[in-house]
Amino acid sequence: MGRQIDEVLEVHTGLGAPERRRRVLAMLEDVRLPEPERIIDSYPHQLSGGQRQRVMIAMALALEPALIIADEPTTALDVTTQAQILQLLKELQRAHGTAVLFITHDFGVVAEIAHRVAVMRHGEVVETGPAEAVLRRPQAQYTRDLVAAVPGLVPRARDEGAAPKPLLVVRDLEKTYAGSGGLLGSGGRTVKAVQKVSLDVHRQSSLALVGESGSGKSTLARCIIGLDTPDGGEVLLDGQRVSGMSRAEMRPMRRLMQMVFQDPFASLNPRQRVGEIIAIGPRIQGASRKEALERARELLSLVGLKPESADRYPHEFSGGQRQRIGIARALAVEPKLIIADEPVSALDVSVQKQVLDLLNELRRKFGLSMLFITHDLRVAATVCEEIAIMNRGVIVERGATAEIFAAPKHPYTQSLLEAVPGRQWFNALACTSSL
Amino acid sequence: MRSFRQRFLGNPRVALGLAWLGLVVAVALLADVLAPKDPFAIVGAPFAPPAGDFVLGTDSLGRDVAAGLIHGARTTMLIAVLSTLAAVGFGAIVGAVTGYYGKLVDDVLMRTTEFFQTIPSFLFAIVLIAILSPSAVNLVIAIATVSWPPIARVVRGEVLAVRSREFVQAAVVAGQRDSAILVTQVLPNTLSPLIVTGSLLVATAILFESALSFLGLGAPNQMSWGFMIGAGRSFMREAWWLVMVPGVAILLTVLAINLVGEGLNDALNPRLADL
């Protein structure tokens, strides 16, 4: 790592090697990296995402520039790491007196870091002004839409009349990944992805599973839906034990439980027409081709697309439209439970809101239950009445969304809530809108 | 971005290649009309030079070289295309199964594939023909046997990449069977490299067929370009056209197939072609 920062100094300054090394160490210290002496001699893959981003910032600061352009520097990071990096950028900006041009799609991040804001659309700046003014009193229509689309921190209340009998029960589920031992089969590292997790989803209710990357939330979902085999514990769906079922035995159960995938670009077969994609499920459940295609058209109009879309291929649609197709596919067999694995994390914020609204509406219409997996507490709060927080394969806290937001008990939940970008701004917004 | 058709047909090299291939295929299909007589029939004096009574001259026994070329096109193209289809079919099945199931199946089948690849393919083909006895069907079998491993490897690699995509998982969640997932979800997404490799394989098959016929291991009683070269090689100094005419035919056809294959590759992978 040291060498990569050093390159900048070597090219632009006339300093000798020992002096440059001292400068690099000082810079690593400056961006609050632990043990700069170790980091300076390590390779990128030995550092975490947050540490790498810190090194990148050190690199940008090496020559004490007057302007730093930061292009979505925290988008790929977990929310707690993001909060740390934003904090660091703010401090460095103040200490060095540099100007920062910060590019982001997230208004929460804007609220955290910006003094002035320029909102861009279709290659044009539609609005500029002090952050305070733009965020509180957006002038342009587009800005107003964007601000309104940001999922807030207002927790969703429990729906009245939800039957308490659980639809999905997960008991002591365990999944361990054995690290492949390489050629000679030695030195394998085992990862306990999910450790003794229990949860249940009630009929017509929804549970958000929130965790950062590597927390095991996706593995848990894959074990529930049968894409992975759990090593221990059991999954009960509508009273029937589905864990340990063969794929053939599982087939009738697919009627009850379906999944919406994360990546709208990878989850649709590019060589199949949209109608055929949606019709697969019903056809396996015994519908004729004609019936299934007819149903696919109805579903397409239900999720807000034209029925004629059935004859087109996935690449003709935008990300948000594709996710609607993915939702239509999941609904095609009229399931009782939908598992949604980060269904909006790949979408822009305004499209995100549309898809979340659609999911909400469909839930009400079909009486669906939902297990909603997300890394974003804000999204979880808008969609689900209950939240389970997962960290390192364990559920550390679960309860009604409102209660968790009001009084988080576990320290990890507290740190997650602390880290949500633009928290104060949201709270202020919520106050003004409730007045 | 331009459509596949524009990118493919708009390429001048592809147009040239297609034109020549179209001519060869037309000649092969119309062989009995263009040269109604048996190409083995003696029609005139031996060693008549081209542009005399016979457009391309006659060979050492007085057979018409032009008629041989026309009927040879039919034999050569038929054997090349059939053996390629067989190789692609078999290789695709092996590759798909190994890539999709992985683990033990993958190990066993890929070691077998490597076993086939380590034997020098032309020697292997000669041995096969020697064992099976020369005939058109056996030529197809021999050429297909030595050419399927690369296809299996290409398909395996593609299937490995496609298998982990989310739409395959979605099909599992929908409850599709493995065989249906392979046929409807995975294989259609491996088609473009398969088509490119397959089209280039036709060129290799032509060379194999010609080389085997040259050695006298071709289909007996069927005129082919390799056989013509083999028969004419001892008279190269007296009658250059006996080797030259079929030789140029092979060269142009193989070149045309390569041009079309490369063009297919560029058109199917437009991003790579821009590099």
XYZ file of C-alpha atoms in Angstrom:
710
model
C 0.000 0.000 0.000
C 2.815 2.335 0.974
C 4.352 2.082 -2.468
C 1.098 3.185 -4.108
C 0.873 6.359 -2.049
C 4.594 6.857 -2.422
C 4.316 6.953 -6.243
C 2.515 10.272 -6.075
C 5.224 11.769 -3.918
C 7.998 10.296 -6.028
C 6.659 11.863 -9.198
C 5.681 15.244 -7.779
C 8.257 15.957 -5.072
C 12.034 15.790 -4.925
C 12.135 14.055 -1.560
C 14.398 11.118 -0.762
C 13.081 7.630 0.015
C 13.322 7.747 3.863
C 11.673 11.166 3.979
C 8.881 9.973 1.686
C 8.282 6.927 3.873
C 7.920 9.197 6.895
C 5.412 11.317 5.004
C 3.406 8.227 3.951
C 3.303 6.965 7.536
C 2.145 10.363 8.720
C -0.601 10.346 6.116
C -1.810 6.875 7.094
C -1.934 8.127 10.669
C -3.823 11.165 9.450
C -6.633 9.035 7.989
C -6.864 7.139 11.324
C -5.615 3.800 10.093
C -4.548 1.496 12.899
C -0.906 0.338 12.854
C 0.388 2.403 9.934
C 3.679 0.487 10.150
C 1.854 -2.726 9.240
C -0.474 -1.191 6.677
C 2.292 0.478 4.742
C 3.718 -2.936 3.838
C 0.474 -4.805 3.204
C -1.388 -5.492 -0.024
C -4.903 -4.229 -0.808
C -6.568 -7.624 -0.316
C -5.301 -7.712 3.262
C -7.318 -4.617 4.167
C -11.059 -4.206 4.671
C -13.211 -2.068 2.374
C -13.238 0.838 4.828
C -9.464 0.673 5.299
C -8.911 0.661 1.560
C -11.120 3.715 1.162
C -9.024 5.425 3.860
C -5.844 4.632 1.952
C -7.446 6.091 -1.172
C -8.213 9.268 0.746
C -4.614 9.402 1.971
C -3.494 9.059 -1.639
C -5.735 11.920 -2.706
C -4.453 14.086 0.160
C -0.772 13.282 -0.450
C -0.027 16.483 -2.324
C -2.284 18.673 -0.196
C -4.542 19.570 -3.125
C -6.893 22.536 -3.036
C -9.795 20.428 -4.367
C -10.693 16.790 -3.859
C -13.320 15.172 -6.062
C -14.961 12.239 -4.288
C -17.162 10.144 -6.585
C -19.588 8.086 -4.473
C -16.761 7.182 -2.070
C -19.020 5.443 0.434
C -21.601 3.776 -1.783
C -19.953 0.350 -1.633
C -19.431 0.486 2.122
C -21.502 -0.727 5.047
C -23.469 1.903 6.891
C -21.244 1.990 9.993
C -18.094 2.198 7.894
C -19.752 4.849 5.758
C -20.431 6.959 8.844
C -16.768 6.690 9.866
C -15.488 7.644 6.423
C -17.862 10.616 6.210
C -16.688 11.748 9.638
C -13.074 11.415 8.542
C -13.649 13.362 5.324
C -15.313 16.149 7.277
C -12.438 16.395 9.757
C -9.744 16.287 7.096
C -11.552 18.864 5.052
C -11.596 21.180 8.033
C -7.992 20.452 9.085
C -6.441 20.846 5.629
C -8.767 23.531 4.348
C -9.415 21.652 1.101
C -12.524 22.010 -0.974
C -14.418 18.748 -1.564
C -16.685 18.058 -4.526
C -18.696 15.139 -3.214
C -20.750 13.147 -5.692
C -23.539 10.986 -4.278
C -27.062 9.718 -4.921
C -27.963 9.597 -1.231
C -29.647 12.616 0.353
C -28.820 11.237 3.773
C -25.131 11.516 2.919
C -25.759 15.008 1.557
C -27.273 16.036 4.866
C -24.225 14.696 6.690
C -21.452 16.252 4.683
C -22.428 19.074 2.368
C -22.315 22.832 2.797
C -23.733 23.496 -0.638
C -25.717 21.199 -2.910
C -26.174 21.033 -6.672
C -28.852 18.642 -7.936
C -28.272 17.187 -11.396
C -30.631 15.544 -13.818
C -30.153 14.523 -17.453
C -26.795 16.313 -17.564
C -28.180 19.606 -16.235
C -27.988 21.218 -12.838
C -31.597 21.806 -11.806
C -30.973 23.404 -8.432
C -28.088 24.754 -6.368
C -27.975 26.341 -2.962
C -26.861 25.951 0.630
C -27.447 22.410 1.888
C -29.773 23.597 4.619
C -32.049 25.378 2.144
C -32.109 22.670 -0.530
C -32.844 19.901 1.945
C -35.520 21.735 3.912
C -37.113 23.826 1.174
C -36.360 22.227 -2.191
C -37.392 24.524 -5.061
C -37.161 22.419 -8.233
C -39.803 19.731 -8.701
C -37.162 17.080 -9.284
C -35.413 17.868 -6.002
C -38.739 17.751 -4.200
C -39.421 14.307 -5.684
C -35.972 13.098 -4.694
C -36.289 14.329 -1.134
C -39.735 12.775 -0.852
C -38.394 9.476 -2.196
C -35.723 9.089 0.471
C -36.940 6.343 2.765
C -37.373 8.025 6.118
C -36.789 6.841 9.630
C -40.456 6.838 10.513
C -41.169 3.315 11.693
C -44.111 1.486 10.282
C -46.784 0.549 12.765
C -48.017 -3.008 13.138
C -51.029 -3.653 10.925
C -54.249 -4.280 12.784
C -55.798 -7.696 12.551
C -52.708 -9.658 11.566
C -53.286 -13.234 12.631
C -50.703 -14.275 15.186
C -50.220 -17.834 13.914
C -46.778 -18.022 12.301
C -46.477 -18.900 8.614
C -42.742 -19.407 8.614
C -40.816 -20.741 11.583
C -37.061 -21.074 11.597
C -35.557 -22.961 14.527
C -31.845 -23.061 15.446
C -30.794 -22.832 11.826
C -27.070 -23.313 11.259
C -24.916 -23.065 8.177
C -21.154 -23.370 8.072
C -19.097 -22.913 4.961
C -15.977 -25.029 4.864
C -13.231 -23.044 3.219
C -11.806 -24.959 0.293
C -8.390 -26.197 1.320
C -6.708 -25.512 -2.000
C -4.873 -28.159 -3.981
C -3.533 -30.135 -1.069
C -6.733 -29.947 0.957
C -5.175 -28.402 4.037
C -5.525 -25.124 5.879
C -9.197 -24.685 5.047
C -10.970 -21.923 6.940
C -14.515 -22.539 8.080
C -16.984 -19.680 8.233
C -19.965 -19.970 10.529
C -22.328 -17.970 8.328
C -25.462 -18.616 10.348
C -25.354 -19.737 13.979
C -28.446 -21.106 15.698
C -30.839 -18.546 14.285
C -34.519 -18.726 15.169
C -37.209 -16.451 13.825
C -40.802 -16.529 12.697
C -42.911 -14.580 10.249
C -46.597 -14.262 11.014
C -49.360 -14.436 8.462
C -49.861 -11.170 6.593
C -47.013 -9.478 8.379
C -43.526 -8.673 7.379
C -40.187 -9.015 9.048
C -37.102 -7.112 7.985
C -33.785 -8.873 8.404
C -31.195 -6.118 8.690
C -27.474 -6.654 8.696
C -24.265 -5.496 7.092
C -22.452 -7.470 4.421
C -21.123 -10.727 5.793
C -23.718 -10.886 8.533
C -25.195 -14.090 7.103
C -28.576 -12.623 6.210
C -28.483 -13.769 2.583
C -27.257 -17.231 3.579
C -30.187 -17.483 5.970
C -32.592 -16.581 3.172
C -31.013 -19.111 0.824
C -31.373 -21.835 3.461
C -35.033 -20.976 3.978
C -35.911 -20.999 0.277
C -33.927 -24.186 -0.353
C -31.049 -22.833 -2.431
C -28.645 -23.924 0.301
C -28.914 -26.861 2.655
C -28.681 -25.882 6.318
C -26.293 -27.877 8.500
C -28.620 -27.888 11.452
C -31.971 -26.719 12.716
C -35.212 -26.721 10.778
C -37.490 -24.565 8.669
C -41.253 -24.979 8.982
C -43.532 -23.488 6.361
C -47.239 -23.533 7.123
C -46.603 -26.273 9.652
C -44.612 -28.480 7.285
C -40.910 -29.152 7.664
C -39.292 -27.966 4.420
C -35.657 -28.216 5.483
C -34.280 -31.561 4.406
C -36.839 -31.952 1.633
C -35.542 -33.043 -1.754
C -36.119 -30.694 -4.658
C -38.920 -32.894 -5.962
C -40.621 -32.920 -2.548
C -40.135 -29.189 -2.332
C -41.910 -28.533 -5.624
C -45.477 -28.318 -4.238
C -44.199 -26.093 -1.407
C -42.948 -23.529 -3.943
C -46.576 -22.489 -4.258
C -46.382 -21.049 -0.763
C -42.994 -19.381 -0.849
C -41.268 -17.384 -3.563
C -38.297 -15.073 -3.789
C -37.473 -11.661 -5.247
C -33.792 -11.372 -6.100
C -31.323 -8.584 -5.565
C -29.859 -7.847 -8.958
C -32.531 -6.981 -11.524
C -29.970 -7.414 -14.303
C -28.779 -10.897 -13.351
C -32.049 -12.361 -12.152
C -33.842 -12.439 -15.519
C -32.726 -14.827 -18.254
C -31.644 -12.573 -21.151
C -32.679 -15.182 -23.735
C -36.253 -15.651 -22.555
C -39.243 -13.446 -23.220
C -40.663 -11.730 -20.158
C -43.946 -13.633 -20.465
C -42.149 -16.982 -20.477
C -40.057 -15.961 -17.469
C -43.147 -15.179 -15.425
C -44.994 -18.257 -16.679
C -42.367 -20.792 -15.503
C -43.719 -21.085 -11.963
C -47.409 -21.618 -12.839
C -46.484 -24.077 -15.603
C -44.494 -26.189 -13.138
C -47.475 -26.078 -10.815
C -49.583 -27.566 -13.586
C -51.086 -24.653 -15.522
C -51.250 -24.948 -19.301
C -48.938 -22.745 -21.340
C -51.833 -20.619 -22.519
C -53.233 -20.086 -19.024
C -49.805 -19.274 -17.639
C -49.069 -16.715 -20.353
C -52.497 -15.168 -19.869
C -51.761 -14.903 -16.147
C -48.336 -13.378 -16.902
C -50.032 -10.549 -18.816
C -52.400 -9.854 -15.932
C -49.491 -9.816 -13.498
C -47.544 -7.413 -15.687
C -50.361 -4.890 -15.608
C -50.678 -5.475 -11.882
C -47.044 -4.472 -11.302
C -47.476 -1.407 -13.496
C -46.128 -2.590 -16.842
C -47.949 -2.981 -20.134
C -49.349 -6.469 -20.782
C -47.613 -6.357 -24.182
C -44.287 -6.365 -22.317
C -44.715 -10.148 -22.153
C -43.436 -10.448 -25.727
C -40.260 -8.473 -25.121
C -36.860 -9.450 -23.782
C -35.475 -8.314 -20.394
C -32.763 -6.075 -21.886
C -35.463 -3.755 -23.229
C -36.380 -2.693 -19.678
C -34.794 -0.409 -17.085
C -33.601 -1.641 -13.692
C -36.808 -0.633 -11.912
C -38.980 -2.219 -14.589
C -36.940 -5.405 -14.404
C -37.434 -5.557 -10.666
C -41.184 -5.247 -11.304
C -40.897 -8.233 -13.632
C -39.045 -10.102 -10.872
C -41.885 -9.292 -8.478
C -44.469 -10.462 -11.023
C -42.549 -13.730 -11.364
C -42.585 -14.244 -7.601
C -46.330 -13.519 -7.462
C -47.200 -15.803 -10.374
C -47.863 -18.866 -8.218
C -49.840 -16.775 -5.682
C -47.520 -17.506 -2.769
C -48.270 -16.719 0.858
C -44.710 -15.727 1.681
C -42.249 -13.677 -0.322
C -38.593 -13.573 0.555
C -37.093 -10.396 -0.846
C -33.287 -10.333 -0.829
C -32.200 -6.682 -1.062
C -34.772 -6.051 -3.796
C -34.105 -2.317 -4.061
C -30.432 -1.951 -3.195
C -29.404 -1.889 -6.864
C -31.918 0.833 -7.758
C -31.829 4.627 -7.723
C -33.565 6.313 -4.845
C -36.650 7.536 -6.747
C -37.111 4.127 -8.434
C -36.507 2.508 -5.063
C -39.509 4.292 -3.620
C -41.742 3.207 -6.507
C -40.781 -0.440 -6.079
C -41.248 -0.294 -2.307
C -44.672 1.306 -2.786
C -45.582 -1.458 -5.218
C -44.509 -4.152 -2.748
C -46.588 -2.497 -0.046
C -49.649 -2.313 -2.244
C -49.332 -5.940 -3.365
C -48.901 -7.084 0.208
C -52.191 -5.545 1.125
C -53.958 -6.821 -1.981
C -52.847 -10.457 -1.667
C -52.453 -10.690 2.111
C -48.803 -11.608 1.677
C -46.246 -12.194 4.358
C -42.771 -10.983 3.652
C -39.264 -11.628 4.847
C -37.427 -8.534 3.683
C -33.655 -8.647 3.687
C -31.813 -5.361 3.585
C -28.722 -3.568 4.809
C -30.596 -0.276 4.966
C -32.430 0.505 8.200
C -34.317 3.311 6.479
C -35.780 0.923 3.902
C -36.548 -1.648 6.588
C -38.410 0.968 8.604
C -40.682 1.974 5.724
C -41.536 -1.568 4.675
C -41.735 -3.744 7.750
C -43.502 -3.635 11.072
C -40.950 -5.937 12.676
C -37.173 -5.909 12.480
C -34.531 -8.480 13.296
C -30.949 -7.216 13.419
C -28.331 -9.725 12.371
C -24.614 -9.514 13.029
C -21.986 -12.208 12.394
C -24.498 -14.995 11.935
C -26.539 -14.207 15.022
C -29.756 -12.243 15.492
C -28.788 -9.712 18.145
C -32.094 -7.966 18.562
C -35.607 -8.275 17.262
C -38.863 -6.541 17.919
C -41.427 -4.111 16.588
C -39.821 -1.492 14.340
C -41.157 1.385 16.414
C -39.728 -0.031 19.628
C -36.319 -0.730 18.158
C -36.086 2.768 16.741
C -37.228 4.360 19.955
C -35.053 2.319 22.309
C -32.445 0.057 20.718
C -31.161 -2.327 23.385
C -28.204 -4.058 21.793
C -25.037 -1.966 21.299
C -24.766 -3.122 17.676
C -28.282 -1.896 16.901
C -27.403 1.404 18.547
C -24.296 1.784 16.394
C -26.299 0.941 13.252
C -28.891 3.587 14.075
C -26.175 6.107 14.891
C -24.569 5.499 11.522
C -27.618 6.169 9.344
C -26.555 9.153 7.242
C -28.626 12.298 7.647
C -30.376 11.098 10.803
C -30.994 14.559 12.220
C -32.298 15.812 8.933
C -34.803 12.934 8.732
C -35.993 13.560 12.235
C -36.434 17.219 11.451
C -38.330 16.337 8.281
C -40.545 13.911 10.168
C -41.339 16.616 12.737
C -42.262 19.212 10.137
C -44.357 16.784 8.114
C -46.264 15.612 11.187
C -47.060 19.170 12.207
C -25.542 0.189 -31.118
C -26.063 -1.478 -34.450
C -28.035 -4.685 -34.591
C -26.377 -8.086 -34.815
C -27.356 -8.401 -38.474
C -25.756 -5.067 -39.384
C -22.585 -5.801 -37.473
C -22.324 -9.254 -39.041
C -23.252 -8.634 -42.666
C -21.782 -5.133 -42.765
C -18.334 -6.596 -42.214
C -16.652 -6.854 -45.670
C -14.583 -9.890 -44.669
C -17.739 -11.706 -43.631
C -19.410 -10.782 -46.917
C -16.457 -12.200 -48.889
C -16.370 -15.377 -46.826
C -20.113 -15.886 -47.095
C -20.005 -15.350 -50.853
C -17.393 -18.062 -51.347
C -19.085 -20.465 -48.926
C -22.419 -19.871 -50.638
C -20.795 -20.761 -53.977
C -19.254 -23.953 -52.566
C -22.519 -25.035 -50.953
C -24.480 -24.292 -54.129
C -22.002 -26.315 -56.203
C -22.154 -29.166 -53.678
C -25.950 -29.208 -53.762
C -26.141 -28.995 -57.575
C -23.239 -31.377 -58.270
C -25.377 -33.846 -60.238
C -26.758 -31.045 -62.410
C -23.448 -29.269 -63.026
C -21.504 -32.449 -63.739
C -23.986 -35.208 -64.510
C -21.313 -37.797 -65.357
C -19.512 -39.975 -62.812
C -16.410 -38.013 -61.744
C -14.392 -41.259 -61.908
C -15.313 -41.806 -65.588
C -12.521 -41.485 -68.153
C -13.616 -38.765 -70.522
C -10.559 -37.834 -72.540
C -6.813 -38.049 -73.017
C -4.728 -38.001 -69.808
C -2.902 -34.835 -68.751
C -4.965 -32.448 -70.910
C -3.995 -28.957 -69.627
C -6.682 -26.551 -68.363
C -8.556 -24.228 -70.712
C -8.521 -26.816 -73.503
C -11.376 -29.254 -74.097
C -11.818 -29.389 -70.338
C -11.963 -26.194 -68.297
C -9.634 -27.479 -65.604
C -7.928 -30.186 -67.630
C -7.787 -33.955 -67.013
C -5.743 -36.128 -64.661
C -3.365 -39.032 -65.188
C -6.207 -41.387 -66.203
C -8.088 -38.819 -68.316
C -10.753 -37.966 -65.687
C -12.314 -34.477 -65.741
C -10.742 -32.335 -62.970
C -13.683 -29.892 -62.961
C -16.170 -32.714 -62.375
C -13.944 -34.022 -59.579
C -13.824 -30.583 -57.982
C -17.615 -30.269 -58.105
C -18.325 -33.709 -56.658
C -15.446 -33.319 -54.215
C -17.117 -30.212 -52.813
C -20.158 -32.305 -51.968
C -18.189 -35.063 -50.204
C -15.872 -32.716 -48.354
C -18.590 -30.310 -47.158
C -20.957 -33.106 -46.166
C -18.358 -34.943 -44.089
C -17.058 -31.706 -42.545
C -20.497 -30.421 -41.564
C -21.763 -33.758 -40.255
C -18.649 -34.411 -38.181
C -18.787 -30.883 -36.767
C -22.439 -31.299 -35.807
C -21.626 -34.585 -34.109
C -18.634 -33.061 -32.285
C -20.610 -29.990 -31.199
C -23.551 -32.101 -30.029
C -21.421 -34.512 -28.027
C -19.037 -31.840 -26.716
C -21.921 -29.591 -25.650
C -23.600 -32.396 -23.707
C -20.362 -33.357 -21.938
C -19.499 -29.716 -21.229
C -22.988 -28.877 -19.967
C -23.143 -31.881 -17.648
C -19.659 -31.302 -16.205
C -20.217 -27.579 -15.764
C -23.647 -27.905 -14.214
C -23.115 -30.799 -11.816
C -19.471 -30.117 -10.936
C -17.663 -32.143 -8.293
C -17.149 -35.825 -9.097
C -18.957 -35.761 -12.452
C -16.775 -32.842 -13.474
C -13.578 -34.579 -12.371
C -14.315 -37.838 -14.156
C -15.518 -36.298 -17.423
C -12.834 -33.607 -17.601
C -10.036 -36.146 -17.013
C -11.549 -38.192 -19.847
C -11.602 -35.085 -22.026
C -7.951 -34.417 -21.224
C -7.142 -38.011 -22.111
C -8.573 -37.375 -25.584
C -6.722 -34.085 -25.871
C -3.302 -35.505 -25.042
C -3.313 -37.902 -28.010
C -2.127 -36.131 -31.183
C -5.441 -35.741 -32.910
C -4.414 -36.527 -36.478
C -2.619 -39.745 -35.481
C -5.644 -40.664 -33.415
C -7.919 -40.119 -36.416
C -5.665 -42.316 -38.590
C -5.713 -45.088 -35.989
C -9.515 -44.866 -35.754
C -9.928 -45.127 -39.520
C -7.462 -48.013 -39.628
C -9.526 -49.848 -37.017
C -12.967 -48.914 -38.389
C -12.053 -49.248 -42.104
C -12.376 -46.248 -44.442
C -15.924 -45.134 -45.248
C -17.858 -41.866 -45.184
C -19.610 -42.715 -41.905
C -16.379 -43.768 -40.247
C -14.693 -40.561 -41.416
C -17.422 -38.582 -39.662
C -16.978 -40.694 -36.518
C -13.191 -40.329 -36.537
C -13.200 -36.573 -37.109
C -15.918 -36.000 -34.506
C -14.057 -38.158 -31.976
C -10.902 -36.072 -32.210
C -12.627 -32.660 -32.307
C -15.162 -32.646 -29.460
C -12.839 -31.878 -26.486
C -12.386 -28.144 -27.187
C -16.172 -27.775 -27.517
C -16.681 -29.516 -24.191
C -14.185 -27.146 -22.553
C -15.788 -24.013 -24.000
C -19.291 -25.091 -22.974
C -18.122 -26.146 -19.497
C -16.565 -22.746 -18.888
C -19.674 -20.907 -20.044
C -22.006 -23.142 -18.039
C -19.881 -22.585 -14.928
C -20.238 -18.834 -15.387
C -23.972 -18.900 -16.186
C -24.869 -21.441 -13.489
C -24.135 -19.036 -10.645
C -26.278 -16.241 -12.103
C -29.398 -15.286 -10.218
C -31.822 -16.268 -12.960
C -30.724 -19.891 -12.609
C -31.395 -19.679 -8.878
C -34.759 -18.146 -9.703
C -35.543 -21.185 -11.841
C -34.593 -23.463 -8.935
C -36.879 -21.458 -6.663
C -39.651 -21.765 -9.258
C -39.169 -25.527 -9.047
C -37.701 -26.330 -12.470
C -35.917 -29.668 -12.875
C -32.170 -29.739 -13.537
C -32.636 -30.974 -17.093
C -35.150 -28.205 -17.846
C -32.883 -25.570 -16.262
C -29.977 -26.741 -18.408
C -31.982 -26.651 -21.623
C -34.088 -23.507 -21.098
C -31.930 -21.345 -18.815
C -28.258 -22.276 -19.090
C -27.560 -23.548 -22.612
C -29.236 -20.663 -24.513
C -26.803 -18.341 -22.752
C -23.766 -20.310 -23.886
C -24.750 -20.250 -27.557
C -22.578 -17.449 -28.883
C -19.156 -18.927 -28.034
C -20.489 -22.325 -29.081
C -21.500 -21.027 -32.505
C -18.126 -19.354 -33.013
C -16.088 -22.403 -31.960
C -18.362 -24.674 -33.971
C -18.055 -22.642 -37.155
C -14.255 -22.653 -36.912
C -14.383 -26.393 -36.321
C -15.852 -26.876 -39.809
C -12.582 -25.536 -41.239
C -10.547 -27.985 -39.158
C -12.830 -30.828 -40.227
C -12.262 -29.977 -43.910
C -8.509 -30.129 -43.338
C -8.835 -33.459 -41.519
C -10.995 -34.938 -44.237
C -8.636 -33.761 -46.969
C -5.572 -35.029 -45.147
C -7.127 -38.445 -44.520
C -8.258 -38.712 -48.147
C -4.801 -37.669 -49.268
C -3.395 -40.656 -47.371
C -5.940 -42.893 -49.052
C -7.990 -43.273 -45.880
C -10.966 -41.319 -47.254
C -14.325 -42.632 -48.360
C -13.734 -45.077 -51.231
C -15.568 -44.400 -54.512
C -16.289 -40.829 -53.485
C -14.401 -38.029 -55.126
C -12.985 -35.567 -52.598
C -10.506 -32.709 -52.729
C -7.970 -34.501 -50.563
C -8.186 -37.615 -52.727
C -7.554 -35.490 -55.871
C -4.411 -34.001 -54.339
C -3.272 -37.442 -53.229
C -3.805 -38.898 -56.704
C -2.106 -35.970 -58.457
C 0.910 -35.525 -56.201
C 3.264 -37.833 -58.184
C 2.680 -35.789 -61.356
C 3.143 -32.394 -59.773
C 5.903 -31.361 -62.182
C 4.150 -32.523 -65.366
C 0.584 -31.530 -64.428
C 0.568 -28.763 -61.784
C -3.183 -28.256 -62.057
C -3.946 -31.680 -60.554
C -2.712 -30.478 -57.146
C -3.206 -26.763 -57.587
C -6.958 -26.759 -58.329
C -8.207 -28.785 -55.343
C -5.506 -27.233 -53.153
C -6.728 -23.717 -53.873
C -10.316 -24.868 -53.305
C -9.410 -26.145 -49.824
C -7.412 -23.015 -49.026
C -10.213 -20.647 -50.032
C -12.921 -22.616 -48.262
C -10.995 -22.873 -44.985
C -10.126 -19.179 -45.223
C -13.771 -18.272 -45.882
C -14.953 -20.259 -42.869
C -12.380 -18.568 -40.671
C -13.464 -15.124 -41.894
C -17.111 -15.909 -41.185
C -16.230 -17.411 -37.793
C -14.222 -14.351 -36.769
C -17.024 -12.131 -38.035
C -19.532 -14.072 -35.934
C -17.308 -13.644 -32.925
C -17.001 -9.889 -33.465
C -20.737 -9.513 -34.017
C -21.721 -11.627 -31.006
C -19.238 -9.949 -28.668
C -19.319 -6.347 -29.881
C -17.441 -5.019 -26.857
C -14.468 -7.287 -27.501
C -14.372 -6.358 -31.163
C -13.903 -2.684 -30.303
C -10.722 -3.333 -28.342
